[in-house]
Tab-separated table of C-alpha atoms in Angstrom:
chain	number	residue	atom	x	y	z
A	1	MET	CA	68.975	103.498	76.884
A	2	SER	CA	71.326	105.398	79.250
A	3	SER	CA	70.239	105.996	82.611
A	4	ASP	CA	71.099	106.617	86.054
A	5	SER	CA	72.075	103.540	87.135
A	6	ARG	CA	73.323	102.139	83.603
A	7	TYR	CA	75.536	104.751	81.588
A	8	PRO	CA	78.546	104.661	79.122
A	9	ILE	CA	82.210	105.317	80.661
A	10	PRO	CA	85.734	105.239	79.863
A	11	ALA	CA	86.756	101.641	79.698
A	12	ALA	CA	90.306	102.269	80.143
A	13	ARG	CA	92.466	105.465	80.030
A	14	ALA	CA	93.483	107.408	76.803
A	15	ARG	CA	96.229	110.121	75.310
A	16	ALA	CA	95.735	112.128	72.027
A	17	GLU	CA	98.224	115.044	71.032
A	18	ILE	CA	97.478	118.132	68.630
A	19	VAL	CA	100.061	120.557	67.546
A	20	VAL	CA	98.561	124.330	66.710
A	21	ILE	CA	101.255	126.747	65.678
A	22	ASN	CA	104.018	124.985	67.287
A	23	SER	CA	102.055	124.687	71.129
A	24	ARG	CA	101.407	121.126	71.920
A	25	PHE	CA	98.162	120.182	73.182
A	26	ILE	CA	98.199	116.583	75.170
A	27	ALA	CA	95.252	115.400	76.145
A	28	ASP	CA	94.795	112.335	78.860
A	29	ALA	CA	91.648	110.818	79.611
A	30	ALA	CA	90.869	108.311	82.217
A	31	PRO	CA	88.080	106.912	84.516
A	32	THR	CA	87.028	108.767	87.713
A	33	ALA	CA	84.204	106.858	89.875
A	34	ASP	CA	84.212	109.822	92.231
A	35	ILE	CA	85.901	113.343	92.649
A	36	ALA	CA	88.875	112.011	94.727
A	37	ALA	CA	90.019	109.783	91.889
A	38	ALA	CA	89.553	112.973	88.964
A	39	LYS	CA	91.457	114.962	91.434
A	40	ALA	CA	93.752	112.099	92.020
A	41	PHE	CA	94.077	111.864	88.304
A	42	ILE	CA	94.863	115.625	87.619
A	43	ALA	CA	97.577	115.414	90.062
A	44	GLU	CA	98.998	112.651	88.670
A	45	THR	CA	98.913	114.329	85.237
A	46	ARG	CA	100.267	117.322	86.521
A	47	ALA	CA	103.647	115.604	88.225
A	48	ALA	CA	104.008	113.227	85.121
A	49	MET	CA	104.721	116.680	83.080
A	50	PRO	CA	106.061	119.506	85.712
A	51	ASP	CA	107.837	121.539	82.864
A	52	ALA	CA	104.448	122.324	80.918
A	53	ARG	CA	102.948	125.964	81.224
A	54	HIS	CA	99.349	124.414	81.821
A	55	HIS	CA	97.557	121.896	82.682
A	56	CYS	CA	93.948	122.157	82.067
A	57	PHE	CA	91.212	120.284	82.969
A	58	ALA	CA	87.724	119.245	82.767
A	59	TYR	CA	85.675	115.963	84.558
A	60	LEU	CA	82.273	114.814	85.331
A	61	VAL	CA	81.273	112.171	87.988
A	62	GLY	CA	77.911	110.575	87.597
A	63	TYR	CA	75.751	110.778	84.854
A	64	GLY	CA	72.256	112.767	83.942
A	65	ALA	CA	70.156	114.332	86.626
A	66	SER	CA	73.125	113.306	88.975
A	67	VAL	CA	76.554	114.166	87.838
A	68	THR	CA	78.860	116.974	89.247
A	69	ALA	CA	81.241	118.787	86.957
A	70	GLY	CA	84.041	120.483	87.553
A	71	MET	CA	87.244	122.060	85.210
A	72	SER	CA	89.803	124.807	85.344
A	73	ASP	CA	91.816	126.791	82.950
A	74	ASP	CA	95.186	126.962	85.346
A	75	GLY	CA	96.098	130.150	84.141
A	76	GLU	CA	95.089	130.260	80.744
A	77	PRO	CA	92.650	133.504	79.517
A	78	ALA	CA	89.249	132.806	81.655
A	79	GLY	CA	86.914	130.742	79.627
A	80	THR	CA	89.495	129.591	77.039
A	81	ALA	CA	90.163	125.676	78.255
A	82	GLY	CA	87.865	124.538	81.412
A	83	ARG	CA	85.095	125.734	79.613
A	84	PRO	CA	85.225	124.586	76.326
A	85	MET	CA	86.649	121.020	77.767
A	86	LEU	CA	83.489	120.472	79.439
A	87	ALA	CA	81.107	121.448	76.698
A	88	VAL	CA	83.068	118.575	74.706
A	89	LEU	CA	82.485	116.476	77.755
A	90	ARG	CA	79.104	116.939	78.329
A	91	GLY	CA	78.129	116.470	74.435
A	92	ALA	CA	79.945	113.132	74.616
A	93	ASP	CA	77.537	110.804	76.286
A	94	LEU	CA	80.160	109.702	78.980
A	95	GLY	CA	79.563	109.617	82.714
A	96	ASP	CA	82.703	109.097	85.392
A	97	VAL	CA	85.509	110.605	83.433
A	98	ALA	CA	88.071	113.542	83.730
A	99	VAL	CA	90.715	114.699	80.602
A	100	VAL	CA	93.438	116.972	81.264
A	101	VAL	CA	94.895	118.978	78.538
A	102	THR	CA	98.884	119.711	78.892
A	103	ARG	CA	100.023	122.765	76.870
A	104	TYR	CA	102.906	123.207	75.812
A	105	PHE	CA	103.620	126.533	74.813
A	106	GLY	CA	104.944	126.861	71.118
A	107	GLY	CA	106.237	130.821	71.317
A	108	THR	CA	103.088	132.200	69.033
A	109	LEU	CA	100.025	133.494	70.761
A	110	LEU	CA	96.666	131.514	70.124
A	111	GLY	CA	94.275	134.476	70.877
A	112	THR	CA	91.051	133.554	72.919
A	113	GLY	CA	89.132	131.976	70.052
A	114	GLY	CA	92.191	130.169	68.858
A	115	LEU	CA	92.582	128.882	72.876
A	116	VAL	CA	88.962	127.780	73.023
A	117	ARG	CA	89.029	125.938	69.480
A	118	ALA	CA	92.409	124.006	70.779
A	119	TYR	CA	91.128	122.791	73.685
A	120	GLY	CA	88.036	121.567	72.175
A	121	ASP	CA	89.576	120.248	69.919
A	122	ALA	CA	92.134	118.124	71.976
A	123	VAL	CA	89.431	117.032	74.117
A	124	LYS	CA	87.534	115.237	70.843
A	125	ALA	CA	90.843	113.693	69.609
A	126	VAL	CA	91.354	111.763	73.053
A	127	LEU	CA	87.733	110.892	73.326
A	128	GLU	CA	87.918	109.168	69.973
A	129	ALA	CA	90.837	107.274	71.074
A	130	LEU	CA	88.929	106.345	74.521
A	131	PRO	CA	87.899	102.446	74.855
A	132	ARG	CA	84.252	102.647	76.283
A	133	GLY	CA	82.501	100.411	79.207
A	134	GLU	CA	79.194	100.455	81.172
A	135	ARG	CA	78.605	101.129	84.501
A	136	VAL	CA	76.086	99.325	86.063
A	137	ALA	CA	74.539	100.400	89.372
A	138	LEU	CA	74.060	97.524	91.427
A	139	ARG	CA	71.404	96.418	94.560
A	140	SER	CA	71.922	93.695	96.714
A	141	LEU	CA	68.963	91.159	98.526
A	142	LEU	CA	68.606	88.064	100.357
A	143	VAL	CA	66.187	85.940	99.472
A	144	GLN	CA	64.719	83.273	101.766
A	145	THR	CA	63.051	80.360	99.951
A	146	SER	CA	61.760	76.466	100.337
A	147	TYR	CA	63.341	73.603	98.738
A	148	SER	CA	60.330	73.766	96.417
A	149	ASP	CA	60.711	76.789	95.015
A	150	TYR	CA	64.536	77.090	95.052
A	151	ALA	CA	65.281	75.912	91.818
A	152	ALA	CA	62.505	78.257	89.563
A	153	ILE	CA	63.861	81.075	92.340
A	154	ARG	CA	67.652	81.033	91.234
A	155	ARG	CA	66.585	81.025	87.079
A	156	ALA	CA	64.736	84.027	88.027
A	157	LEU	CA	67.338	85.411	89.580
A	158	GLU	CA	69.838	84.540	87.028
A	159	ALA	CA	67.468	85.405	84.110
A	160	HIS	CA	67.796	88.857	85.291
A	161	GLY	CA	71.413	88.974	85.829
A	162	ALA	CA	71.674	88.216	89.296
A	163	THR	CA	74.811	87.655	90.263
A	164	ILE	CA	74.544	84.513	93.495
A	165	GLU	CA	77.083	85.482	96.266
A	166	GLU	CA	76.116	83.413	98.759
A	167	GLU	CA	73.901	80.402	99.529
A	168	ASP	CA	72.939	78.706	103.117
A	169	PHE	CA	70.819	75.622	102.916
A	170	ALA	CA	69.343	75.397	106.505
A	171	ALA	CA	65.685	74.544	107.068
A	172	ASP	CA	65.034	77.039	104.141
A	173	VAL	CA	67.223	78.070	101.466
A	174	SER	CA	69.073	81.872	101.929
A	175	ILE	CA	70.003	83.472	98.811
A	176	VAL	CA	72.456	86.683	98.511
A	177	ALA	CA	72.260	87.892	95.429
A	178	SER	CA	73.165	91.337	93.508
A	179	LEU	CA	71.872	92.452	89.641
A	180	PRO	CA	71.241	95.493	88.348
A	181	ALA	CA	69.315	98.449	89.831
A	182	ASP	CA	67.011	99.387	86.955
A	183	GLY	CA	65.239	95.852	87.189
A	184	TYR	CA	65.534	95.245	90.712
A	185	GLU	CA	61.633	95.928	91.101
A	186	ARG	CA	60.520	94.045	88.254
A	187	CYS	CA	62.644	90.997	89.483
A	188	LEU	CA	61.187	91.142	92.951
A	189	ALA	CA	57.813	91.448	91.327
A	190	ASP	CA	58.639	87.516	89.098
A	191	LEU	CA	60.204	86.080	92.411
A	192	ALA	CA	56.498	86.533	94.304
A	193	GLU	CA	54.545	85.446	91.392
A	194	ILE	CA	56.986	82.444	90.820
A	195	SER	CA	56.594	81.517	94.902
A	196	ALA	CA	52.818	82.571	94.831
A	197	GLY	CA	53.920	85.016	97.487
A	198	ARG	CA	55.848	82.472	99.169
A	199	VAL	CA	59.098	84.137	98.947
A	200	MET	CA	60.831	86.268	101.654
A	201	ILE	CA	62.799	89.169	100.202
A	202	ASP	CA	65.226	91.985	102.173
A	203	PRO	CA	67.392	94.617	100.969
A	204	LEU	CA	70.567	94.831	101.682
């Protein structure tokens, strides 16, 4: 189940092209972790095809309740490009994604309905080609434990998917670890139970 701390994202870039009455619609999609990355991808795509008439775009940064969206018709009639592109993106169950559809005019006007369908279909085509991955938000913590509890504490951390970043063996053992945010509270409860409350935990 997707959440704001664990959600599907593009694993790499993808491109797809459709032709509608001699007009070419070239859709490029990319993972974009923030608005700056989305804008950079849009600018890069525009610069790669400077002779095209339109470079319309839509993007989603974040996921679920924390998503930020953007779109542009880039000179097409209002509401015929960016809005249908964004609607397809919103229905794709993806976060941190940007799509640019570059149009090369084919000499025949498509009308508003034709443009809406074409831009939406171009986004659908590139999403079909887009490999998917997952973004997992992480939280870090410092665990201080006795030598007698160390092995059990480490096993518990690893069972919760934690990555051990650093360990220091002094009078006690200090462990710096990062783990998926959606399992953070359960992990803390398990560590306290395993050590009978002896472990000290500080969020980082």
